[in-house]
PDB file of C-alpha atoms in Angstrom:
ATOM      1  CA  MET A   1      24.305  16.822  -0.984  1.00 44.00           C
ATOM      2  CA  ALA A   2      23.186  20.178  -2.281  1.00 42.00           C
ATOM      3  CA  ALA A   3      21.393  22.403   0.190  1.00 44.00           C
ATOM      4  CA  THR A   4      17.889  23.342  -0.758  1.00 49.00           C
ATOM      5  CA  THR A   5      16.724  26.953  -0.808  1.00 51.00           C
ATOM      6  CA  GLU A   6      13.017  26.074  -0.581  1.00 71.00           C
ATOM      7  CA  THR A   7      11.392  25.606   2.785  1.00 87.00           C
ATOM      8  CA  LEU A   8      11.000  21.942   3.575  1.00 93.00           C
ATOM      9  CA  THR A   9       7.314  21.232   4.110  1.00 94.00           C
ATOM     10  CA  ALA A  10       5.359  18.061   4.641  1.00 94.00           C
ATOM     11  CA  GLU A  11       3.790  18.580   1.204  1.00 93.00           C
ATOM     12  CA  ARG A  12       7.187  18.791  -0.513  1.00 95.00           C
ATOM     13  CA  ILE A  13       8.285  15.642   1.289  1.00 96.00           C
ATOM     14  CA  LEU A  14       5.140  13.814   0.185  1.00 93.00           C
ATOM     15  CA  GLU A  15       5.639  14.904  -3.422  1.00 93.00           C
ATOM     16  CA  ALA A  16       9.248  13.700  -3.354  1.00 94.00           C
ATOM     17  CA  THR A  17       8.214  10.445  -1.686  1.00 89.00           C
ATOM     18  CA  GLU A  18       5.696   9.804  -4.444  1.00 87.00           C
ATOM     19  CA  GLU A  19       8.419  10.275  -7.061  1.00 89.00           C
ATOM     20  CA  VAL A  20      10.839   8.024  -5.175  1.00 91.00           C
ATOM     21  CA  LEU A  21       8.168   5.343  -4.851  1.00 86.00           C
ATOM     22  CA  ARG A  22       7.398   5.600  -8.564  1.00 84.00           C
ATOM     23  CA  ARG A  23      11.086   5.221  -9.392  1.00 87.00           C
ATOM     24  CA  HIS A  24      12.163   2.564  -6.889  1.00 86.00           C
ATOM     25  CA  GLY A  25       8.964   0.852  -5.778  1.00 81.00           C
ATOM     26  CA  PRO A  26       7.901   0.341  -2.165  1.00 81.00           C
ATOM     27  CA  ALA A  27      10.384  -2.432  -1.410  1.00 82.00           C
ATOM     28  CA  LYS A  28      13.468  -0.379  -2.309  1.00 87.00           C
ATOM     29  CA  ALA A  29      12.407   3.210  -1.584  1.00 86.00           C
ATOM     30  CA  THR A  30      14.004   4.616   1.563  1.00 90.00           C
ATOM     31  CA  VAL A  31      13.800   7.804   3.579  1.00 94.00           C
ATOM     32  CA  VAL A  32      17.400   8.450   2.525  1.00 94.00           C
ATOM     33  CA  ASP A  33      16.251   8.354  -1.120  1.00 93.00           C
ATOM     34  CA  VAL A  34      13.533  10.897  -0.331  1.00 95.00           C
ATOM     35  CA  ALA A  35      16.014  13.151   1.489  1.00 95.00           C
ATOM     36  CA  ARG A  36      18.451  12.879  -1.407  1.00 95.00           C
ATOM     37  CA  ALA A  37      15.734  13.861  -3.884  1.00 95.00           C
ATOM     38  CA  LEU A  38      14.996  16.924  -1.759  1.00 96.00           C
ATOM     39  CA  GLY A  39      18.632  17.820  -1.165  1.00 94.00           C
ATOM     40  CA  VAL A  40      18.302  17.549   2.616  1.00 95.00           C
ATOM     41  CA  SER A  41      19.437  15.163   5.334  1.00 93.00           C
ATOM     42  CA  HIS A  42      17.231  12.230   6.241  1.00 91.00           C
ATOM     43  CA  GLY A  43      16.947  13.795   9.702  1.00 93.00           C
ATOM     44  CA  SER A  44      15.113  16.709   8.115  1.00 93.00           C
ATOM     45  CA  VAL A  45      12.536  14.307   6.708  1.00 94.00           C
ATOM     46  CA  TYR A  46      12.197  12.596  10.104  1.00 93.00           C
ATOM     47  CA  ARG A  47      11.405  15.957  11.715  1.00 94.00           C
ATOM     48  CA  HIS A  48       8.183  15.985   9.674  1.00 94.00           C
ATOM     49  CA  PHE A  49       7.469  12.245   9.725  1.00 94.00           C
ATOM     50  CA  ARG A  50       8.775  10.377  12.768  1.00 93.00           C
ATOM     51  CA  THR A  51       9.063   6.996  11.026  1.00 90.00           C
ATOM     52  CA  LYS A  52       9.203   5.503   7.568  1.00 88.00           C
ATOM     53  CA  ALA A  53       5.805   3.932   8.300  1.00 85.00           C
ATOM     54  CA  ALA A  54       4.347   7.351   9.171  1.00 89.00           C
ATOM     55  CA  LEU A  55       5.676   8.764   5.898  1.00 90.00           C
ATOM     56  CA  ARG A  56       4.217   5.897   3.891  1.00 85.00           C
ATOM     57  CA  GLU A  57       0.875   6.253   5.691  1.00 86.00           C
ATOM     58  CA  ALA A  58       0.816   9.989   4.890  1.00 89.00           C
ATOM     59  CA  VAL A  59       1.545   9.316   1.215  1.00 86.00           C
ATOM     60  CA  THR A  60      -1.267   6.756   1.105  1.00 84.00           C
ATOM     61  CA  LYS A  61      -3.679   9.157   2.817  1.00 87.00           C
ATOM     62  CA  ARG A  62      -2.742  11.938   0.398  1.00 89.00           C
ATOM     63  CA  TRP A  63      -3.395   9.634  -2.545  1.00 85.00           C
ATOM     64  CA  LEU A  64      -6.791   8.562  -1.205  1.00 87.00           C
ATOM     65  CA  ASP A  65      -7.742  12.127  -0.239  1.00 92.00           C
ATOM     66  CA  ARG A  66      -7.385  13.283  -3.836  1.00 90.00           C
ATOM     67  CA  THR A  67     -10.298  11.055  -4.790  1.00 92.00           C
ATOM     68  CA  SER A  68     -12.364  11.963  -1.707  1.00 96.00           C
ATOM     69  CA  GLU A  69     -11.989  15.688  -2.367  1.00 97.00           C
ATOM     70  CA  ARG A  70     -13.178  15.411  -5.977  1.00 96.00           C
ATOM     71  CA  LEU A  71     -16.160  13.322  -4.934  1.00 98.00           C
ATOM     72  CA  ALA A  72     -17.081  15.690  -2.087  1.00 98.00           C
ATOM     73  CA  VAL A  73     -17.669  18.421  -4.663  1.00 98.00           C
ATOM     74  CA  ILE A  74     -20.221  16.255  -6.472  1.00 98.00           C
ATOM     75  CA  ALA A  75     -21.891  15.179  -3.219  1.00 98.00           C
ATOM     76  CA  ALA A  76     -22.327  18.821  -2.151  1.00 97.00           C
ATOM     77  CA  GLU A  77     -23.822  20.079  -5.407  1.00 97.00           C
ATOM     78  CA  ASP A  78     -27.310  21.552  -5.340  1.00 96.00           C
ATOM     79  CA  ARG A  79     -29.070  19.381  -7.890  1.00 96.00           C
ATOM     80  CA  ALA A  80     -31.180  16.237  -8.144  1.00 97.00           C
ATOM     81  CA  ALA A  81     -30.038  13.481  -5.803  1.00 98.00           C
ATOM     82  CA  GLY A  82     -30.388  10.775  -8.461  1.00 97.00           C
ATOM     83  CA  ASP A  83     -28.125  12.666 -10.851  1.00 98.00           C
ATOM     84  CA  ARG A  84     -25.604  13.371  -8.090  1.00 98.00           C
ATOM     85  CA  LEU A  85     -25.563   9.729  -7.024  1.00 98.00           C
ATOM     86  CA  ARG A  86     -25.026   8.533 -10.601  1.00 98.00           C
ATOM     87  CA  ASP A  87     -22.316  11.141 -11.216  1.00 98.00           C
ATOM     88  CA  TRP A  88     -20.619  10.419  -7.880  1.00 98.00           C
ATOM     89  CA  LEU A  89     -20.395   6.697  -8.638  1.00 98.00           C
ATOM     90  CA  ALA A  90     -19.175   7.396 -12.185  1.00 98.00           C
ATOM     91  CA  ALA A  91     -16.519   9.794 -10.864  1.00 98.00           C
ATOM     92  CA  LEU A  92     -15.318   7.223  -8.321  1.00 97.00           C
ATOM     93  CA  PHE A  93     -15.049   4.574 -11.029  1.00 97.00           C
ATOM     94  CA  GLU A  94     -13.246   6.954 -13.371  1.00 96.00           C
ATOM     95  CA  ALA A  95     -10.825   8.124 -10.667  1.00 93.00           C
ATOM     96  CA  LYS A  96      -9.851   4.555  -9.823  1.00 91.00           C
ATOM     97  CA  ARG A  97      -9.511   3.590 -13.501  1.00 92.00           C
ATOM     98  CA  HIS A  98      -7.438   6.696 -14.155  1.00 89.00           C
ATOM     99  CA  LYS A  99      -5.046   5.860 -11.319  1.00 83.00           C
ATOM    100  CA  ALA A 100      -4.698   2.255 -12.430  1.00 83.00           C
ATOM    101  CA  GLY A 101      -4.341   2.962 -16.150  1.00 79.00           C
ATOM    102  CA  ASP A 102      -2.364   6.187 -16.363  1.00 78.00           C
ATOM    103  CA  ASP A 103       0.365   5.393 -13.853  1.00 74.00           C
ATOM    104  CA  PRO A 104       0.427   1.607 -13.356  1.00 76.00           C
ATOM    105  CA  GLU A 105       3.765   1.629 -11.525  1.00 72.00           C
ATOM    106  CA  LEU A 106       2.542   4.088  -8.929  1.00 72.00           C
ATOM    107  CA  PHE A 107      -0.821   2.299  -8.699  1.00 77.00           C
ATOM    108  CA  ALA A 108       0.966  -0.989  -7.959  1.00 77.00           C
ATOM    109  CA  THR A 109       3.076   0.796  -5.362  1.00 75.00           C
ATOM    110  CA  TYR A 110      -0.001   2.218  -3.698  1.00 75.00           C
ATOM    111  CA  MET A 111      -1.616  -1.208  -3.586  1.00 78.00           C
ATOM    112  CA  VAL A 112       1.347  -2.362  -1.483  1.00 79.00           C
ATOM    113  CA  LEU A 113       1.105   0.741   0.714  1.00 72.00           C
ATOM    114  CA  VAL A 114      -2.644   0.311   1.167  1.00 73.00           C
ATOM    115  CA  GLU A 115      -2.066  -3.233   2.402  1.00 77.00           C
ATOM    116  CA  GLU A 116       0.373  -2.029   5.061  1.00 75.00           C
ATOM    117  CA  SER A 117      -1.420   1.196   5.934  1.00 69.00           C
ATOM    118  CA  GLY A 118      -2.941   1.898   9.289  1.00 72.00           C
ATOM    119  CA  PRO A 119      -6.229   3.757   9.534  1.00 84.00           C
ATOM    120  CA  ALA A 120      -6.004   5.649   6.203  1.00 83.00           C
ATOM    121  CA  VAL A 121      -7.991   3.163   4.143  1.00 85.00           C
ATOM    122  CA  GLY A 122     -10.720   2.724   6.739  1.00 89.00           C
ATOM    123  CA  GLU A 123     -11.019   6.493   7.113  1.00 92.00           C
ATOM    124  CA  HIS A 124     -11.208   6.856   3.325  1.00 92.00           C
ATOM    125  CA  ILE A 125     -14.042   4.340   3.093  1.00 94.00           C
ATOM    126  CA  GLU A 126     -15.870   6.040   5.976  1.00 97.00           C
ATOM    127  CA  ASP A 127     -15.527   9.402   4.215  1.00 97.00           C
ATOM    128  CA  LEU A 128     -16.834   8.012   0.932  1.00 98.00           C
ATOM    129  CA  THR A 129     -19.724   6.284   2.668  1.00 98.00           C
ATOM    130  CA  ALA A 130     -20.618   9.504   4.501  1.00 98.00           C
ATOM    131  CA  GLN A 131     -20.661  11.364   1.179  1.00 98.00           C
ATOM    132  CA  LEU A 132     -22.986   8.738  -0.290  1.00 98.00           C
ATOM    133  CA  ALA A 133     -25.193   8.914   2.819  1.00 98.00           C
ATOM    134  CA  ALA A 134     -25.490  12.690   2.399  1.00 98.00           C
ATOM    135  CA  VAL A 135     -26.615  12.299  -1.210  1.00 98.00           C
ATOM    136  CA  ILE A 136     -29.069   9.531  -0.350  1.00 98.00           C
ATOM    137  CA  GLY A 137     -30.307  11.504   2.674  1.00 98.00           C
ATOM    138  CA  ALA A 138     -30.961  14.516   0.444  1.00 98.00           C
ATOM    139  CA  GLY A 139     -32.894  12.245  -1.908  1.00 98.00           C
ATOM    140  CA  VAL A 140     -34.963  10.908   0.985  1.00 98.00           C
ATOM    141  CA  ALA A 141     -35.682  14.480   2.123  1.00 97.00           C
ATOM    142  CA  ASP A 142     -36.934  15.551  -1.293  1.00 96.00           C
ATOM    143  CA  GLY A 143     -38.876  12.325  -1.963  1.00 97.00           C
ATOM    144  CA  THR A 144     -36.578  11.021  -4.719  1.00 96.00           C
ATOM    145  CA  PHE A 145     -35.391   8.059  -2.629  1.00 98.00           C
ATOM    146  CA  THR A 146     -36.776   5.929   0.122  1.00 97.00           C
ATOM    147  CA  ALA A 147     -34.348   4.563   2.683  1.00 97.00           C
ATOM    148  CA  PRO A 148     -35.065   4.103   6.382  1.00 96.00           C
ATOM    149  CA  ASP A 149     -31.399   4.724   7.154  1.00 98.00           C
ATOM    150  CA  PRO A 150     -29.354   6.621   4.531  1.00 98.00           C
ATOM    151  CA  LEU A 151     -26.042   5.442   6.034  1.00 98.00           C
ATOM    152  CA  THR A 152     -27.056   1.786   5.766  1.00 98.00           C
ATOM    153  CA  ALA A 153     -28.231   2.408   2.191  1.00 98.00           C
ATOM    154  CA  ALA A 154     -24.939   4.175   1.436  1.00 98.00           C
ATOM    155  CA  ARG A 155     -22.933   1.205   2.690  1.00 98.00           C
ATOM    156  CA  ALA A 156     -25.041  -1.112   0.537  1.00 98.00           C
ATOM    157  CA  VAL A 157     -24.516   1.065  -2.558  1.00 98.00           C
ATOM    158  CA  PHE A 158     -20.779   1.263  -1.879  1.00 98.00           C
ATOM    159  CA  HIS A 159     -20.455  -2.502  -1.534  1.00 97.00           C
ATOM    160  CA  ALA A 160     -22.734  -3.218  -4.490  1.00 98.00           C
ATOM    161  CA  THR A 161     -20.487  -1.113  -6.733  1.00 98.00           C
ATOM    162  CA  GLY A 162     -17.212  -2.509  -5.371  1.00 97.00           C
ATOM    163  CA  ARG A 163     -16.318  -4.121  -8.686  1.00 97.00           C
ATOM    164  CA  PHE A 164     -15.977  -0.614 -10.116  1.00 97.00           C
ATOM    165  CA  HIS A 165     -13.788   0.924  -7.417  1.00 95.00           C
ATOM    166  CA  ASP A 166     -12.114  -1.781  -5.346  1.00 91.00           C
ATOM    167  CA  PRO A 167      -8.521  -2.012  -6.613  1.00 87.00           C
ATOM    168  CA  CYS A 168      -8.623  -5.818  -6.525  1.00 87.00           C
ATOM    169  CA  HIS A 169     -10.806  -5.539  -9.657  1.00 93.00           C
ATOM    170  CA  ALA A 170      -8.456  -3.165 -11.515  1.00 90.00           C
ATOM    171  CA  ARG A 171      -7.689  -5.699 -14.252  1.00 90.00           C
ATOM    172  CA  GLU A 172     -11.365  -5.817 -15.163  1.00 94.00           C
ATOM    173  CA  TRP A 173     -11.742  -2.046 -15.594  1.00 94.00           C
ATOM    174  CA  THR A 174     -10.530  -1.996 -19.189  1.00 92.00           C
ATOM    175  CA  GLY A 175     -12.440  -5.078 -20.296  1.00 94.00           C
ATOM    176  CA  PRO A 176     -15.072  -5.035 -23.028  1.00 96.00           C
ATOM    177  CA  GLY A 177     -18.524  -4.127 -21.801  1.00 97.00           C
ATOM    178  CA  ILE A 178     -17.399  -2.727 -18.448  1.00 97.00           C
ATOM    179  CA  GLU A 179     -19.178   0.595 -19.068  1.00 97.00           C
ATOM    180  CA  ASP A 180     -22.439  -1.198 -19.841  1.00 98.00           C
ATOM    181  CA  GLU A 181     -22.049  -3.342 -16.721  1.00 98.00           C
ATOM    182  CA  PHE A 182     -21.426  -0.234 -14.618  1.00 98.00           C
ATOM    183  CA  THR A 183     -24.511   1.479 -16.042  1.00 98.00           C
ATOM    184  CA  ALA A 184     -26.658  -1.606 -15.429  1.00 98.00           C
ATOM    185  CA  VAL A 185     -25.592  -1.813 -11.774  1.00 98.00           C
ATOM    186  CA  VAL A 186     -26.133   1.903 -11.155  1.00 98.00           C
ATOM    187  CA  ASP A 187     -29.538   1.813 -12.880  1.00 98.00           C
ATOM    188  CA  LEU A 188     -30.550  -1.134 -10.698  1.00 98.00           C
ATOM    189  CA  LEU A 189     -29.422   0.647  -7.523  1.00 98.00           C
ATOM    190  CA  LEU A 190     -31.254   3.839  -8.430  1.00 98.00           C
ATOM    191  CA  ARG A 191     -34.463   1.885  -9.136  1.00 98.00           C
ATOM    192  CA  GLY A 192     -34.072   0.167  -5.775  1.00 97.00           C
ATOM    193  CA  LEU A 193     -33.786   3.477  -3.935  1.00 98.00           C
ATOM    194  CA  ARG A 194     -36.841   5.044  -5.552  1.00 97.00           C
ATOM    195  CA  PRO A 195     -40.211   4.907  -3.749  1.00 94.00           C
TER     196      PRO A 195
END
């Protein structure tokens, strides 16, 4: 095994793990494979991630965080709440479609990891719902929306749009008319939030 000259960081390990998962899939990928890809001993990987499960959870969280971070930018913008809500939902749909369509092997791998993950998925959904609640709350504050409880409204919007971001619907995301269906649902939700 060749010694590496770069400092071994958690980020480097996660990048290598993603590549190993893409190559071998979740059933065959091992910590030894990750260490080999990095040119280090598997003990070096375990110093950053105590177990294989912890490593897989971190990779899943990293994958989900990429989407959350992009959406947080939209949620924080200083512009009309209705436009932000529409753009936020469109960006979530596009991010999920992009992951499913551009790298289907890795997407399938992540679906396995999501099933076995600990709190990462729940935390991701909470983060997304909080972002939606902030947008809806801003709309309530400026009179664009009416919602007695923005968090409850956010949960309803999130669930109502599940077909466009829940990975169990990934096969539908390239079907004919999906864009029109997405627009119809978002239009309906926006009308429902307006006073």
